[in-house]
PDB file of C-alpha atoms in Angstrom:
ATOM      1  CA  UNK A 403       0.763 -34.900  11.344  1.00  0.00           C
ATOM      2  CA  UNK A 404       2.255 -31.761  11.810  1.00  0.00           C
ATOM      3  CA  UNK A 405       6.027 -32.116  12.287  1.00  0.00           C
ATOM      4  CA  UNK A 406       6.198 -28.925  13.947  1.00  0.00           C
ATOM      5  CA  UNK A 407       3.199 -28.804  16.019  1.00  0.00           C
ATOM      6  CA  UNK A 408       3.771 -26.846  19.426  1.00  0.00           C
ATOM      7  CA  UNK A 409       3.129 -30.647  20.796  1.00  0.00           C
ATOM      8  CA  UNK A 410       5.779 -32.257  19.400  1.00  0.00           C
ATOM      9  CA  UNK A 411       9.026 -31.960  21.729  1.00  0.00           C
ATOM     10  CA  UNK A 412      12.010 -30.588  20.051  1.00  0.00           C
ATOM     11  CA  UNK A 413      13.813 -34.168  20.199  1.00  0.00           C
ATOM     12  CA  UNK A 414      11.505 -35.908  18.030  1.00  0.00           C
ATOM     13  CA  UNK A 415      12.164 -33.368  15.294  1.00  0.00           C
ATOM     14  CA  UNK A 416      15.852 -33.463  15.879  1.00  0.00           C
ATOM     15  CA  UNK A 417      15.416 -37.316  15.404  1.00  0.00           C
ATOM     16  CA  UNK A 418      13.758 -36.899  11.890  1.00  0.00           C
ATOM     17  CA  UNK A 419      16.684 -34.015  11.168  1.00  0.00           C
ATOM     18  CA  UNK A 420      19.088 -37.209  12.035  1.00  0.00           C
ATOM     19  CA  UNK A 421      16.882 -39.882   9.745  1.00  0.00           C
ATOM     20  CA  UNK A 422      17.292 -37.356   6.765  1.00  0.00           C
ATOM     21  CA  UNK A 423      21.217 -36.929   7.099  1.00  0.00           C
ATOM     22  CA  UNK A 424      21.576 -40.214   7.112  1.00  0.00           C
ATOM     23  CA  UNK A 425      19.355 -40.852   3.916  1.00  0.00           C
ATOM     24  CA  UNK A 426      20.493 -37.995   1.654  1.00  0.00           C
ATOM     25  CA  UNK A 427      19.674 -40.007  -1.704  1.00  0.00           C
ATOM     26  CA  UNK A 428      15.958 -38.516  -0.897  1.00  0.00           C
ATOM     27  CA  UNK A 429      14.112 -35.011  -1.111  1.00  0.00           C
ATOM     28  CA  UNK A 430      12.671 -33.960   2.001  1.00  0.00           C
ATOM     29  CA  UNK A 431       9.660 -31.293   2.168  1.00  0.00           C
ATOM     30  CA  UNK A 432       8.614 -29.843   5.403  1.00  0.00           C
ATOM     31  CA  UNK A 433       5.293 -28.229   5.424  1.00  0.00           C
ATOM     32  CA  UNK A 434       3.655 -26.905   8.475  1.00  0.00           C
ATOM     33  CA  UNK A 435       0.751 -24.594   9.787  1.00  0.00           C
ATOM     34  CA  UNK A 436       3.208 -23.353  12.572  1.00  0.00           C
ATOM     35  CA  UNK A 437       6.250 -21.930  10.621  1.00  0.00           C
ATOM     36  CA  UNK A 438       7.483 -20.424  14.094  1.00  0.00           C
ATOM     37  CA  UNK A 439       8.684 -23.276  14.980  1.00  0.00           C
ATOM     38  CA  UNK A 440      11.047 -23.342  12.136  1.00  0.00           C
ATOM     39  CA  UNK A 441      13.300 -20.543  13.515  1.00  0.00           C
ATOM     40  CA  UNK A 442      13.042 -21.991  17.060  1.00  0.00           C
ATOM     41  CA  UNK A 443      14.579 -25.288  16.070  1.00  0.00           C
ATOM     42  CA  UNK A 444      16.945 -23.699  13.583  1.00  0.00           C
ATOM     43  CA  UNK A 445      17.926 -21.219  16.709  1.00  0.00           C
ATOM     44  CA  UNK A 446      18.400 -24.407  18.700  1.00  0.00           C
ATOM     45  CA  UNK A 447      20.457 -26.705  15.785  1.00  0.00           C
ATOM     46  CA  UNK A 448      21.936 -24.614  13.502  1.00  0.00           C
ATOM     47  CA  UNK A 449      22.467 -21.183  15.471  1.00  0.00           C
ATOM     48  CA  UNK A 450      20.260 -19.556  13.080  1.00  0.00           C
ATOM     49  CA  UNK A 451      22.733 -20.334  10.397  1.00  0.00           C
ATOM     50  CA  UNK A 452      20.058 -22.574   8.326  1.00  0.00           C
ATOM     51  CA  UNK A 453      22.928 -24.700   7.522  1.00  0.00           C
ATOM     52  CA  UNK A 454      20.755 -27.875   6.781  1.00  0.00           C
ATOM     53  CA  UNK A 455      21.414 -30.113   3.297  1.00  0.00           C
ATOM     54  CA  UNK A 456      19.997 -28.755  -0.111  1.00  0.00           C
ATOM     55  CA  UNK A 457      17.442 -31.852  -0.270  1.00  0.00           C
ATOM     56  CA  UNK A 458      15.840 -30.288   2.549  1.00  0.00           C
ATOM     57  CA  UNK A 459      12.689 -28.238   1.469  1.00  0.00           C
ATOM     58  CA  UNK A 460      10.632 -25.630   4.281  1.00  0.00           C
ATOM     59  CA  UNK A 461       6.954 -24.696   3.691  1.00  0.00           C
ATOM     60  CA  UNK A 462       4.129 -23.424   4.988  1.00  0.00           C
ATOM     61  CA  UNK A 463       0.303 -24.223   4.087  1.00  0.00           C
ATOM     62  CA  UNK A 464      -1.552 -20.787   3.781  1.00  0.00           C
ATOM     63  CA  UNK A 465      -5.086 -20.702   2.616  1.00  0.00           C
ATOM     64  CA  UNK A 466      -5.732 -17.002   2.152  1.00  0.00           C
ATOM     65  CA  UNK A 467      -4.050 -13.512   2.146  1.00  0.00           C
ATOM     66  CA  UNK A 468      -4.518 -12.982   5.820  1.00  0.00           C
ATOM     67  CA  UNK A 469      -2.288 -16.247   5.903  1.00  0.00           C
ATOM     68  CA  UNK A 470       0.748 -14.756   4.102  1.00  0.00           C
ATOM     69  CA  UNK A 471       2.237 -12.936   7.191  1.00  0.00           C
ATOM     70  CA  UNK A 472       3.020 -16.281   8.534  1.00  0.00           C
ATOM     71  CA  UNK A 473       5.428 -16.624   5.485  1.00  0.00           C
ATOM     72  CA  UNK A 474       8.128 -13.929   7.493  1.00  0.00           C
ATOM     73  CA  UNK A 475       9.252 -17.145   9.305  1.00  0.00           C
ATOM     74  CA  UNK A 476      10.245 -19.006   5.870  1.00  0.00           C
ATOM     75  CA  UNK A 477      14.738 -18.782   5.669  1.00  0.00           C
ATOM     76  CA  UNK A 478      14.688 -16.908   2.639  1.00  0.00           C
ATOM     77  CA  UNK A 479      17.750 -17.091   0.683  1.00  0.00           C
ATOM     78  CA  UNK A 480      19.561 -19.560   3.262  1.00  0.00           C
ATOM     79  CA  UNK A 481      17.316 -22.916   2.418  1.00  0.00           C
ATOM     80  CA  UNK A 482      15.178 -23.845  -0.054  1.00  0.00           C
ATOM     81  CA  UNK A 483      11.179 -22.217   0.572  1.00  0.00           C
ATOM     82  CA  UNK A 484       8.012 -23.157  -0.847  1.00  0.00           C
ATOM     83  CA  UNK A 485       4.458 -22.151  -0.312  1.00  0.00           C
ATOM     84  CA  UNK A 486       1.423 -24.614  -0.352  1.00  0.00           C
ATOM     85  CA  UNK A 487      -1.831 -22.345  -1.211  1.00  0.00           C
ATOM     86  CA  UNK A 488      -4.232 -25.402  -0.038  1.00  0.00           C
ATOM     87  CA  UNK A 489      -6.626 -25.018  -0.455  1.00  0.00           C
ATOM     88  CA  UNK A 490      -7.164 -21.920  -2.289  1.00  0.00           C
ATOM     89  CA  UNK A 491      -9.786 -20.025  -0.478  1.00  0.00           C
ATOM     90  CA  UNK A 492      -9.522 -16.353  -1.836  1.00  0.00           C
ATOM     91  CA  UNK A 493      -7.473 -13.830  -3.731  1.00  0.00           C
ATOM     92  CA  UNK A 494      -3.973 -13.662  -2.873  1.00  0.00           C
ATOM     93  CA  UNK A 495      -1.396 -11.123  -3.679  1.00  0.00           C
ATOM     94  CA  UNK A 496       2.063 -12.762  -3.304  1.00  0.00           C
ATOM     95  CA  UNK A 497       4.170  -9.827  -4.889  1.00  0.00           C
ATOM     96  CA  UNK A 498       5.484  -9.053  -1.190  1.00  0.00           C
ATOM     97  CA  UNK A 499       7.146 -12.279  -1.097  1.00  0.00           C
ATOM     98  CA  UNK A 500       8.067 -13.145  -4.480  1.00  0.00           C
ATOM     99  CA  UNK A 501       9.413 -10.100  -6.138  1.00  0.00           C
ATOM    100  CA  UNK A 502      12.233  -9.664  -8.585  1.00  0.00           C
ATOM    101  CA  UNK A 503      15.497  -9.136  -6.630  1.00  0.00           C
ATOM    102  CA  UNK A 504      16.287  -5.433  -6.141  1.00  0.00           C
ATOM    103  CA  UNK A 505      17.418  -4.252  -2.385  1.00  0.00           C
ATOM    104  CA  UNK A 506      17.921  -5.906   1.134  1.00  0.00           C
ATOM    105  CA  UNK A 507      15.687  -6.372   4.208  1.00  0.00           C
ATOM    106  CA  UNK A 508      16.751  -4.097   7.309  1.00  0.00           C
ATOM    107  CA  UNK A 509      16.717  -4.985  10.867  1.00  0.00           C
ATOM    108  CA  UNK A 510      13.828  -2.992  12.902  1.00  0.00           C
ATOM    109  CA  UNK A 511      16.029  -2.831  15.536  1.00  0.00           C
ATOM    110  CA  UNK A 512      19.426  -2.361  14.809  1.00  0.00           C
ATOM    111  CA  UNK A 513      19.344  -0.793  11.045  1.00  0.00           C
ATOM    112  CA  UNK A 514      21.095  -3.875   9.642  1.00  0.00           C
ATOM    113  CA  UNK A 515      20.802  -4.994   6.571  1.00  0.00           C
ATOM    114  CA  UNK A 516      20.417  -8.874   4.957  1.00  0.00           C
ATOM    115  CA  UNK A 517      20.327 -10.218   1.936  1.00  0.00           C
ATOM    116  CA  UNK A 518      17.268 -12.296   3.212  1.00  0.00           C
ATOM    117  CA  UNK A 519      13.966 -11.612   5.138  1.00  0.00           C
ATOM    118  CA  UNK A 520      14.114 -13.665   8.864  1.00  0.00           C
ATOM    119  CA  UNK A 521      12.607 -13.285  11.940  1.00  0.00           C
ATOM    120  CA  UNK A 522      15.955 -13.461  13.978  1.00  0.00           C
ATOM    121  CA  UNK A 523      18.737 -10.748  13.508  1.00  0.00           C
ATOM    122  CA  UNK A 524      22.174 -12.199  13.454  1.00  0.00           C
ATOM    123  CA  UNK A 525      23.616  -8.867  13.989  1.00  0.00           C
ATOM    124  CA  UNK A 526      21.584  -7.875  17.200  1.00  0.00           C
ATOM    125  CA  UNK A 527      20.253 -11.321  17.864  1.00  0.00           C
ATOM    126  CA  UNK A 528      16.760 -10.141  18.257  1.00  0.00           C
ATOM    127  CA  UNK A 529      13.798 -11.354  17.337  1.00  0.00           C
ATOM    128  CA  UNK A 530      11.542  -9.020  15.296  1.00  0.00           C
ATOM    129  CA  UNK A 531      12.289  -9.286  12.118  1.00  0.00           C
ATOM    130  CA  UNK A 532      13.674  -7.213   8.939  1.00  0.00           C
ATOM    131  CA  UNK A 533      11.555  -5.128   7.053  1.00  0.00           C
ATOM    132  CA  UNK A 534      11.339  -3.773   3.831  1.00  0.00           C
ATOM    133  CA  UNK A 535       9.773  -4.060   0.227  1.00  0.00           C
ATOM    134  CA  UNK A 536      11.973  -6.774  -1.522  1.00  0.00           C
ATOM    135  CA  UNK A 537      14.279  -9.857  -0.943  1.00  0.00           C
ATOM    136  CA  UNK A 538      17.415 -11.268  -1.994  1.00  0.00           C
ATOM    137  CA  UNK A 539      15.844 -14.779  -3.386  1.00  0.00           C
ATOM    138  CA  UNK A 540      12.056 -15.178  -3.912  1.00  0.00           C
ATOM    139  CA  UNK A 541      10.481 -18.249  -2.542  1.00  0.00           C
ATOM    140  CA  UNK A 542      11.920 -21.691  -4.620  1.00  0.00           C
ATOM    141  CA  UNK A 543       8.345 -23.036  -5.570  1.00  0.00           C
ATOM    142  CA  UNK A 544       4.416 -22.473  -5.335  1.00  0.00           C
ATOM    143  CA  UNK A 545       1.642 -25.305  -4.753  1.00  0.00           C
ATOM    144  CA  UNK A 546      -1.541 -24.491  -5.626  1.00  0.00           C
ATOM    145  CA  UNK A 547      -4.384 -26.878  -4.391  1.00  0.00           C
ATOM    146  CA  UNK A 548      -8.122 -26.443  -3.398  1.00  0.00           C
ATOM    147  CA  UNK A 549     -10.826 -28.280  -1.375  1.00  0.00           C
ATOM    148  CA  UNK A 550     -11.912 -31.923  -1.519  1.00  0.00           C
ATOM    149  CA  UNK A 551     -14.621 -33.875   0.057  1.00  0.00           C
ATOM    150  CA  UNK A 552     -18.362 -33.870  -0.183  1.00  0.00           C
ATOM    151  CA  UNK A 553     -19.375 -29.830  -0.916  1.00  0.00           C
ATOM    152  CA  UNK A 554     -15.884 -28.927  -1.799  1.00  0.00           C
ATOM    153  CA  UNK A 555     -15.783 -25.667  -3.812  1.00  0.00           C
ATOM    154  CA  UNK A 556     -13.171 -25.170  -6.065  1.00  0.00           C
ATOM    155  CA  UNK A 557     -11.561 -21.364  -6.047  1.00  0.00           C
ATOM    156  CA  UNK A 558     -12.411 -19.045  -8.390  1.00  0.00           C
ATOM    157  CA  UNK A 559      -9.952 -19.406 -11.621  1.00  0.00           C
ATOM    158  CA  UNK A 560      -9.684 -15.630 -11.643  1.00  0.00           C
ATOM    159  CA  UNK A 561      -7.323 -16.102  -8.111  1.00  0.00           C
ATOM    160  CA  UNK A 562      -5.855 -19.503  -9.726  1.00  0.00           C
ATOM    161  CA  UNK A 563      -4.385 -17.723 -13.063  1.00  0.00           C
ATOM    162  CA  UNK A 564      -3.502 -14.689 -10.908  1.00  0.00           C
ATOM    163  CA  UNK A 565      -1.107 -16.521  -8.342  1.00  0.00           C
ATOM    164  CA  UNK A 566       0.636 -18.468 -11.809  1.00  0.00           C
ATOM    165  CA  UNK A 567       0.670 -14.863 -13.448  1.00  0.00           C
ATOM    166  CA  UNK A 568       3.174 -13.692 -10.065  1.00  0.00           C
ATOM    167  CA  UNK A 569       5.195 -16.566  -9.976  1.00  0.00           C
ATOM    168  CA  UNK A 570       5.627 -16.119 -13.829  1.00  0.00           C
ATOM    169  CA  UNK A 571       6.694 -12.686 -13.532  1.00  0.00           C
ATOM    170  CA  UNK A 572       9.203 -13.408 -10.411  1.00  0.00           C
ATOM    171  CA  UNK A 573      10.681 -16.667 -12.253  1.00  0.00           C
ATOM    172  CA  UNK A 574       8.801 -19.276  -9.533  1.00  0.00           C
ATOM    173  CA  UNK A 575       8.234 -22.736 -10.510  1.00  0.00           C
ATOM    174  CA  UNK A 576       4.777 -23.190  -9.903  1.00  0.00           C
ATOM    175  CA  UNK A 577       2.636 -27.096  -9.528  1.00  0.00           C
ATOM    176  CA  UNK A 578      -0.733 -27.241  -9.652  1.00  0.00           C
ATOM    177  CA  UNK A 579      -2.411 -30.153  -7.929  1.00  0.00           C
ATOM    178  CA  UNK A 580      -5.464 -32.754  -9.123  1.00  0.00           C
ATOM    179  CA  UNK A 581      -8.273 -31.836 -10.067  1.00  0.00           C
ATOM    180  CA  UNK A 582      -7.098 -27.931 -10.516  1.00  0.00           C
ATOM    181  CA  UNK A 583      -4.796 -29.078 -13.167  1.00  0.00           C
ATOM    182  CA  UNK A 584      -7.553 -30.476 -15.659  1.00  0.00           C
ATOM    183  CA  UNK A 585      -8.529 -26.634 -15.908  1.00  0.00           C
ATOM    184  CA  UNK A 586      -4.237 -25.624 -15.326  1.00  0.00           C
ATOM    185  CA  UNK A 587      -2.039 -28.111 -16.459  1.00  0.00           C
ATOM    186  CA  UNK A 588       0.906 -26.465 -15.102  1.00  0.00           C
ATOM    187  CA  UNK A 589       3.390 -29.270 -12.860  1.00  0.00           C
ATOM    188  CA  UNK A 590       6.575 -27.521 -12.689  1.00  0.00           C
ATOM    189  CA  UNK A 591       9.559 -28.715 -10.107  1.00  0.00           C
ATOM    190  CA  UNK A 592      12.241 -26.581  -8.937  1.00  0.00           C
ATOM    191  CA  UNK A 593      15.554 -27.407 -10.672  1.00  0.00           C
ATOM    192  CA  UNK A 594      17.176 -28.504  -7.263  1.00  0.00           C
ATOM    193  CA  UNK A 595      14.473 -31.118  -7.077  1.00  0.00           C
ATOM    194  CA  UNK A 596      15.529 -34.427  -8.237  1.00  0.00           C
ATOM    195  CA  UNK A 597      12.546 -36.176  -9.616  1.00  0.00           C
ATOM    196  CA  UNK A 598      12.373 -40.302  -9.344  1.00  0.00           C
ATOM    197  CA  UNK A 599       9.249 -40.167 -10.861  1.00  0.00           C
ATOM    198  CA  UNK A 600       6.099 -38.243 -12.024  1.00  0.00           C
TER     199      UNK A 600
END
């Protein structure tokens, strides 16, 4: 299930926040369809300070380019990020989100500027987000997956080789799930990962 469904109260996910403290020898990876929610609880925690453990991993499933504007709710550059492209339904153009590091976001509201993109403003405390072209810290690692089940098409390798080609570029660990990875055997982990097993 969806951790951060809009039908799962707020105290069940402060529960699981409480199982993980309490467990820290373990890598946790949240990945959700409703990334809103991410800011809402982090609001609600951490005062929009994204002060949670470095085992703790945010994500958000996108499926297409029209997806990628959910990825403005992702805490860049104050907790570890990662995008699951699963599965793989088009061309996608990540360079928005993953570029090399070269300016700061500023507030639409306020003119102030972060070293990370956010839909909350800690200087105006609005919600609205930053804009701009580039970000402090590009999102920590890439999934790439595609469809399974009876009449499952598999993407095009055209879009496959041209989301590894962007990560390359911006220095972004990128892991390529079964069966994709017959055709790209590329399985890489993010060095803040500690890997038990492959």
């Amino acid at each position: 299930a969806d951790l951060f469904g809009e039908w799962i109260p707020d105290e069940w996910i402060e529960e699981v926040f409480e199982a993980c403290k309490a467990a820290p020898q373990h890598e946790y990876l949240f990945l959700t369809k409703n990334p809103k929610r991410y800011g809402v609880i982090n609001g609600k925690l951490f005062n929009y300070s994204w002060e949670t453990p470095s085992y703790w991993w945010f994500g958000i499933t996108v499926t297409c380019q029209d997806d990628l504007a959910k990825l403005r709710y992702l805490p860049y550059g104050q907790a570890n990020t990662f995008i699951s492209i699963e599965p793989l339904l088009g061309d996608i153009d990540l360079s928005f989100y993953i570029p090399k590091s070269t300016t700061k976001w500023k507030c639409s509201f306020c003119g102030h500027h972060s070293d990370y993109y956010s839909s909350h403003c800690r200087n105006c405390d609005k919600e609205g987000g930053y804009s701009g072209s580039f970000r402090k810290e590009p999102i920590n690692w890439v999934i790439i997956g595609q469809q399974s089940g009876p009449g499952a098409k598999p993407p095009k390798p055209e879009w496959v080789q041209s989301i590894i080609d962007q990560c390359r570029a911006a220095g972004v660990p990128v892991f390529v799930k079964r069966p994709l990875y017959k055709q790209f055997p590329i399985q890489e982990w993010p060095e803040d990962i500690k890997i038990v097993s492959k």
